[in-house]
């Protein structure tokens, strides 16, 4: 992703530079919380739990990509 595309996405979603990290961690935490809730209430839903945990990791990993984009 280019810095320009990143800025365009931020603008379209009314996200300021200072909010990016918080937004990413917010979504990651929501996904992790949903996975934890499923583990308790529906432990047999292993595919859903795995998908939520993988999504949380992928969202968290966005920070690494965005740190590079922000430096460029």
CSV table of N, CA, C and O in Angstrom, one decimal:
chain,number,residue,atom,x,y,z
A,1,UNK,N,0.8,-1.2,0.0
A,1,UNK,CA,0.0,0.0,0.0
A,1,UNK,C,0.9,1.2,0.0
A,1,UNK,O,1.9,1.3,0.7
A,2,UNK,N,0.5,2.2,-0.8
A,2,UNK,CA,1.2,3.4,-0.8
A,2,UNK,C,0.8,4.4,0.3
A,2,UNK,O,-0.3,4.2,0.9
A,3,UNK,N,1.6,5.3,0.6
A,3,UNK,CA,1.3,6.3,1.7
A,3,UNK,C,0.0,7.1,1.2
A,3,UNK,O,-0.9,7.4,2.0
A,4,UNK,N,-0.1,7.4,-0.1
A,4,UNK,CA,-1.2,8.1,-0.6
A,4,UNK,C,-2.5,7.3,-0.4
A,4,UNK,O,-3.6,7.9,0.0
A,5,UNK,N,-2.5,6.0,-0.7
A,5,UNK,CA,-3.7,5.2,-0.6
A,5,UNK,C,-4.0,5.1,0.9
A,5,UNK,O,-5.2,5.2,1.3
A,6,UNK,N,-3.0,5.0,1.8
A,6,UNK,CA,-3.3,4.9,3.2
A,6,UNK,C,-4.0,6.2,3.7
A,6,UNK,O,-5.0,6.1,4.4
A,7,UNK,N,-3.5,7.3,3.3
A,7,UNK,CA,-4.1,8.6,3.6
A,7,UNK,C,-5.5,8.8,3.1
A,7,UNK,O,-6.4,9.3,3.8
A,8,UNK,N,-5.7,8.2,1.9
A,8,UNK,CA,-7.1,8.3,1.3
A,8,UNK,C,-8.0,7.4,2.2
A,8,UNK,O,-9.2,7.9,2.4
A,9,UNK,N,-7.6,6.3,2.6
A,9,UNK,CA,-8.5,5.4,3.4
A,9,UNK,C,-8.7,6.1,4.8
A,9,UNK,O,-9.9,6.1,5.3
A,10,UNK,N,-7.7,6.7,5.4
A,10,UNK,CA,-7.9,7.4,6.6
A,10,UNK,C,-8.9,8.6,6.4
A,10,UNK,O,-9.8,8.7,7.3
A,11,UNK,N,-8.8,9.3,5.4
A,11,UNK,CA,-9.7,10.5,5.1
A,11,UNK,C,-11.1,10.0,5.0
A,11,UNK,O,-12.1,10.5,5.5
A,12,UNK,N,-11.3,8.9,4.2
A,12,UNK,CA,-12.6,8.4,3.9
A,12,UNK,C,-13.3,7.9,5.2
A,12,UNK,O,-14.5,7.9,5.3
A,13,UNK,N,-12.5,7.4,6.2
A,13,UNK,CA,-13.1,6.9,7.4
A,13,UNK,C,-12.9,7.9,8.6
A,13,UNK,O,-13.1,7.5,9.7
A,14,UNK,N,-12.6,9.1,8.3
A,14,UNK,CA,-12.4,10.2,9.3
A,14,UNK,C,-11.5,9.8,10.4
A,14,UNK,O,-11.8,9.9,11.6
A,15,UNK,N,-10.3,9.2,10.1
A,15,UNK,CA,-9.3,8.8,11.0
A,15,UNK,C,-8.1,9.7,11.0
A,15,UNK,O,-7.6,10.0,9.9
A,16,UNK,N,-7.7,10.2,12.1
A,16,UNK,CA,-6.6,11.1,12.2
A,16,UNK,C,-5.3,10.3,12.4
A,16,UNK,O,-5.4,9.1,12.9
A,17,UNK,N,-4.2,10.8,12.1
A,17,UNK,CA,-2.9,10.1,12.3
A,17,UNK,C,-2.8,9.5,13.7
A,17,UNK,O,-2.3,8.4,13.9
A,18,UNK,N,-3.2,10.3,14.7
A,18,UNK,CA,-3.0,9.9,16.0
A,18,UNK,C,-4.0,8.8,16.4
A,18,UNK,O,-3.9,8.2,17.5
A,19,UNK,N,-5.0,8.5,15.6
A,19,UNK,CA,-6.0,7.5,15.9
A,19,UNK,C,-5.8,6.2,15.3
A,19,UNK,O,-6.4,5.2,15.7
A,20,UNK,N,-4.8,6.1,14.4
A,20,UNK,CA,-4.6,4.9,13.6
A,20,UNK,C,-4.3,3.7,14.5
A,20,UNK,O,-4.9,2.6,14.5
A,21,UNK,N,-3.3,3.9,15.4
A,21,UNK,CA,-2.9,2.8,16.3
A,21,UNK,C,-4.0,2.4,17.2
A,21,UNK,O,-4.3,1.1,17.4
A,22,UNK,N,-4.8,3.3,17.7
A,22,UNK,CA,-5.9,3.0,18.6
A,22,UNK,C,-7.0,2.2,17.9
A,22,UNK,O,-7.5,1.3,18.4
A,23,UNK,N,-7.2,2.6,16.7
A,23,UNK,CA,-8.3,1.9,15.9
A,23,UNK,C,-7.9,0.5,15.6
A,23,UNK,O,-8.7,-0.4,15.7
A,24,UNK,N,-6.6,0.3,15.2
A,24,UNK,CA,-6.2,-1.1,14.9
A,24,UNK,C,-6.2,-1.9,16.2
A,24,UNK,O,-6.8,-3.1,16.1
A,25,UNK,N,-5.8,-1.4,17.3
A,25,UNK,CA,-5.8,-2.2,18.5
A,25,UNK,C,-7.2,-2.4,19.0
A,25,UNK,O,-7.5,-3.5,19.6
A,26,UNK,N,-8.1,-1.5,18.8
A,26,UNK,CA,-9.5,-1.7,19.1
A,26,UNK,C,-10.1,-2.8,18.4
A,26,UNK,O,-10.8,-3.7,19.0
A,27,UNK,N,-9.9,-2.9,17.1
A,27,UNK,CA,-10.5,-4.0,16.3
A,27,UNK,C,-9.8,-5.3,16.7
A,27,UNK,O,-10.5,-6.3,16.9
A,28,UNK,N,-8.5,-5.3,16.9
A,28,UNK,CA,-7.8,-6.5,17.4
A,28,UNK,C,-8.4,-7.0,18.7
A,28,UNK,O,-8.7,-8.2,18.8
A,29,UNK,N,-8.6,-6.1,19.6
A,29,UNK,CA,-9.2,-6.5,20.9
A,29,UNK,C,-10.6,-7.0,20.8
A,29,UNK,O,-11.0,-7.9,21.5
A,30,UNK,N,-11.4,-6.4,19.9
A,30,UNK,CA,-12.8,-6.9,19.7
A,30,UNK,C,-12.8,-8.4,19.2
A,30,UNK,O,-13.5,-9.2,19.7
A,31,UNK,N,-11.9,-8.6,18.2
A,31,UNK,CA,-11.8,-10.0,17.7
A,31,UNK,C,-11.3,-11.0,18.7
A,31,UNK,O,-11.9,-12.1,18.8
A,32,UNK,N,-10.3,-10.6,19.5
A,32,UNK,CA,-9.8,-11.5,20.6
A,32,UNK,C,-10.9,-11.7,21.6
A,32,UNK,O,-11.1,-12.9,22.1
A,33,UNK,N,-11.7,-10.7,21.9
A,33,UNK,CA,-12.7,-10.9,22.9
A,33,UNK,C,-13.8,-11.8,22.4
A,33,UNK,O,-14.3,-12.6,23.2
A,34,UNK,N,-14.2,-11.7,21.2
A,34,UNK,CA,-15.2,-12.6,20.6
A,34,UNK,C,-14.7,-14.0,20.6
A,34,UNK,O,-15.4,-14.9,20.9
A,35,UNK,N,-13.4,-14.2,20.3
A,35,UNK,CA,-12.8,-15.6,20.3
A,35,UNK,C,-12.9,-16.1,21.7
A,35,UNK,O,-13.2,-17.3,21.9
A,36,UNK,N,-12.5,-15.3,22.7
A,36,UNK,CA,-12.5,-15.8,24.1
A,36,UNK,C,-14.0,-16.1,24.5
A,36,UNK,O,-14.2,-17.1,25.2
A,37,UNK,N,-14.9,-15.3,24.1
A,37,UNK,CA,-16.3,-15.6,24.5
A,37,UNK,C,-16.8,-16.9,23.9
A,37,UNK,O,-17.5,-17.7,24.5
A,38,UNK,N,-16.4,-17.2,22.6
A,38,UNK,CA,-16.8,-18.4,22.0
A,38,UNK,C,-16.1,-19.6,22.7
A,38,UNK,O,-16.7,-20.7,22.8
A,39,UNK,N,-14.9,-19.4,23.1
A,39,UNK,CA,-14.2,-20.5,23.8
A,39,UNK,C,-14.9,-21.0,25.1
A,39,UNK,O,-15.0,-22.1,25.4
A,40,UNK,N,-15.6,-20.0,25.7
A,40,UNK,CA,-16.3,-20.3,26.9
A,40,UNK,C,-17.7,-20.8,26.6
A,40,UNK,O,-18.1,-21.9,27.2
A,41,UNK,N,-18.4,-20.1,25.7
A,41,UNK,CA,-19.8,-20.5,25.5
A,41,UNK,C,-20.0,-21.6,24.4
A,41,UNK,O,-21.0,-22.3,24.5
A,42,UNK,N,-19.1,-21.7,23.5
A,42,UNK,CA,-19.3,-22.6,22.4
A,42,UNK,C,-17.9,-23.2,22.0
A,42,UNK,O,-17.4,-23.0,20.9
A,43,UNK,N,-17.3,-23.9,22.9
A,43,UNK,CA,-15.9,-24.4,22.7
A,43,UNK,C,-15.8,-25.3,21.5
A,43,UNK,O,-14.7,-25.5,21.0
A,44,UNK,N,-16.8,-25.9,21.1
A,44,UNK,CA,-16.8,-26.8,19.9
A,44,UNK,C,-16.7,-26.0,18.6
A,44,UNK,O,-16.5,-26.6,17.5
A,45,UNK,N,-16.9,-24.7,18.6
A,45,UNK,CA,-16.8,-23.9,17.4
A,45,UNK,C,-15.4,-23.5,17.1
A,45,UNK,O,-15.0,-22.4,16.9
A,46,UNK,N,-14.6,-24.6,16.9
A,46,UNK,CA,-13.1,-24.4,16.8
A,46,UNK,C,-12.8,-23.6,15.5
A,46,UNK,O,-11.8,-22.8,15.5
A,47,UNK,N,-13.5,-23.8,14.4
A,47,UNK,CA,-13.2,-23.1,13.2
A,47,UNK,C,-13.4,-21.6,13.3
A,47,UNK,O,-12.6,-20.8,12.9
A,48,UNK,N,-14.5,-21.3,14.0
A,48,UNK,CA,-14.8,-19.8,14.2
A,48,UNK,C,-13.8,-19.2,15.1
A,48,UNK,O,-13.3,-18.1,14.9
A,49,UNK,N,-13.5,-19.9,16.2
A,49,UNK,CA,-12.5,-19.5,17.1
A,49,UNK,C,-11.1,-19.2,16.4
A,49,UNK,O,-10.5,-18.2,16.6
A,50,UNK,N,-10.7,-20.2,15.6
A,50,UNK,CA,-9.4,-20.1,14.9
A,50,UNK,C,-9.5,-18.9,13.9
A,50,UNK,O,-8.5,-18.2,13.8
A,51,UNK,N,-10.6,-18.7,13.2
A,51,UNK,CA,-10.7,-17.6,12.3
A,51,UNK,C,-10.6,-16.3,13.0
A,51,UNK,O,-9.9,-15.4,12.5
A,52,UNK,N,-11.3,-16.2,14.1
A,52,UNK,CA,-11.2,-14.9,14.9
A,52,UNK,C,-9.8,-14.6,15.4
A,52,UNK,O,-9.4,-13.5,15.3
A,53,UNK,N,-9.2,-15.7,15.9
A,53,UNK,CA,-7.8,-15.5,16.4
A,53,UNK,C,-6.9,-15.1,15.3
A,53,UNK,O,-6.0,-14.2,15.5
A,54,UNK,N,-7.0,-15.7,14.1
A,54,UNK,CA,-6.2,-15.4,13.0
A,54,UNK,C,-6.4,-14.0,12.5
A,54,UNK,O,-5.5,-13.2,12.2
A,55,UNK,N,-7.7,-13.6,12.5
A,55,UNK,CA,-8.0,-12.2,12.1
A,55,UNK,C,-7.4,-11.2,13.1
A,55,UNK,O,-6.9,-10.2,12.6
A,56,UNK,N,-7.5,-11.5,14.3
A,56,UNK,CA,-6.9,-10.6,15.4
A,56,UNK,C,-5.4,-10.5,15.1
A,56,UNK,O,-4.9,-9.4,15.2
A,57,UNK,N,-4.7,-11.6,14.8
A,57,UNK,CA,-3.3,-11.5,14.5
A,57,UNK,C,-3.0,-10.7,13.3
A,57,UNK,O,-2.1,-9.8,13.3
A,58,UNK,N,-3.8,-10.9,12.2
A,58,UNK,CA,-3.6,-10.1,11.0
A,58,UNK,C,-3.8,-8.6,11.2
A,58,UNK,O,-3.1,-7.8,10.7
A,59,UNK,N,-4.9,-8.3,12.0
A,59,UNK,CA,-5.1,-6.9,12.3
A,59,UNK,C,-4.0,-6.3,13.1
A,59,UNK,O,-3.5,-5.2,12.8
A,60,UNK,N,-3.5,-7.0,14.1
A,60,UNK,CA,-2.4,-6.6,14.9
A,60,UNK,C,-1.1,-6.4,14.0
A,60,UNK,O,-0.4,-5.4,14.2
A,61,UNK,N,-0.9,-7.3,13.1
A,61,UNK,CA,0.2,-7.2,12.2
A,61,UNK,C,0.2,-6.0,11.3
A,61,UNK,O,1.2,-5.6,10.7
A,62,UNK,N,-1.0,-5.4,11.1
A,62,UNK,CA,-1.1,-4.2,10.2
A,62,UNK,C,-0.2,-3.1,10.8
A,62,UNK,O,0.3,-2.3,10.0
A,63,UNK,N,0.0,-3.1,12.1
A,63,UNK,CA,0.9,-2.0,12.6
A,63,UNK,C,2.3,-2.0,12.0
A,63,UNK,O,2.9,-1.0,11.8
A,64,UNK,N,2.8,-3.2,11.8
A,64,UNK,CA,4.2,-3.3,11.2
A,64,UNK,C,4.2,-2.7,9.8
A,64,UNK,O,5.1,-2.0,9.5
A,65,UNK,N,3.2,-3.0,9.0
A,65,UNK,CA,3.1,-2.5,7.6
A,65,UNK,C,2.9,-1.0,7.7
A,65,UNK,O,3.5,-0.2,6.9
A,66,UNK,N,2.1,-0.5,8.6
A,66,UNK,CA,1.8,0.9,8.6
A,66,UNK,C,2.9,1.7,9.2
A,66,UNK,O,3.1,2.9,8.8
A,67,UNK,N,3.7,1.1,10.1
A,67,UNK,CA,4.9,1.8,10.6
A,67,UNK,C,5.8,2.1,9.4
A,67,UNK,O,6.4,3.2,9.3
A,68,UNK,N,6.0,1.2,8.5
A,68,UNK,CA,6.8,1.4,7.3
A,68,UNK,C,6.2,2.5,6.4
A,68,UNK,O,6.9,3.4,6.0
A,69,UNK,N,4.9,2.4,6.2
A,69,UNK,CA,4.3,3.4,5.3
A,69,UNK,C,4.4,4.8,5.9
A,69,UNK,O,4.6,5.7,5.1
A,70,UNK,N,4.2,4.9,7.2
A,70,UNK,CA,4.2,6.2,7.8
A,70,UNK,C,5.6,6.8,7.7
A,70,UNK,O,5.8,8.0,7.7
A,71,UNK,N,6.7,6.0,7.7
A,71,UNK,CA,8.1,6.5,7.6
A,71,UNK,C,8.4,7.0,6.2
A,71,UNK,O,9.2,7.9,6.1
A,72,UNK,N,7.8,6.4,5.2
A,72,UNK,CA,8.1,6.8,3.8
A,72,UNK,C,7.7,8.1,3.5
A,72,UNK,O,6.8,8.7,3.9
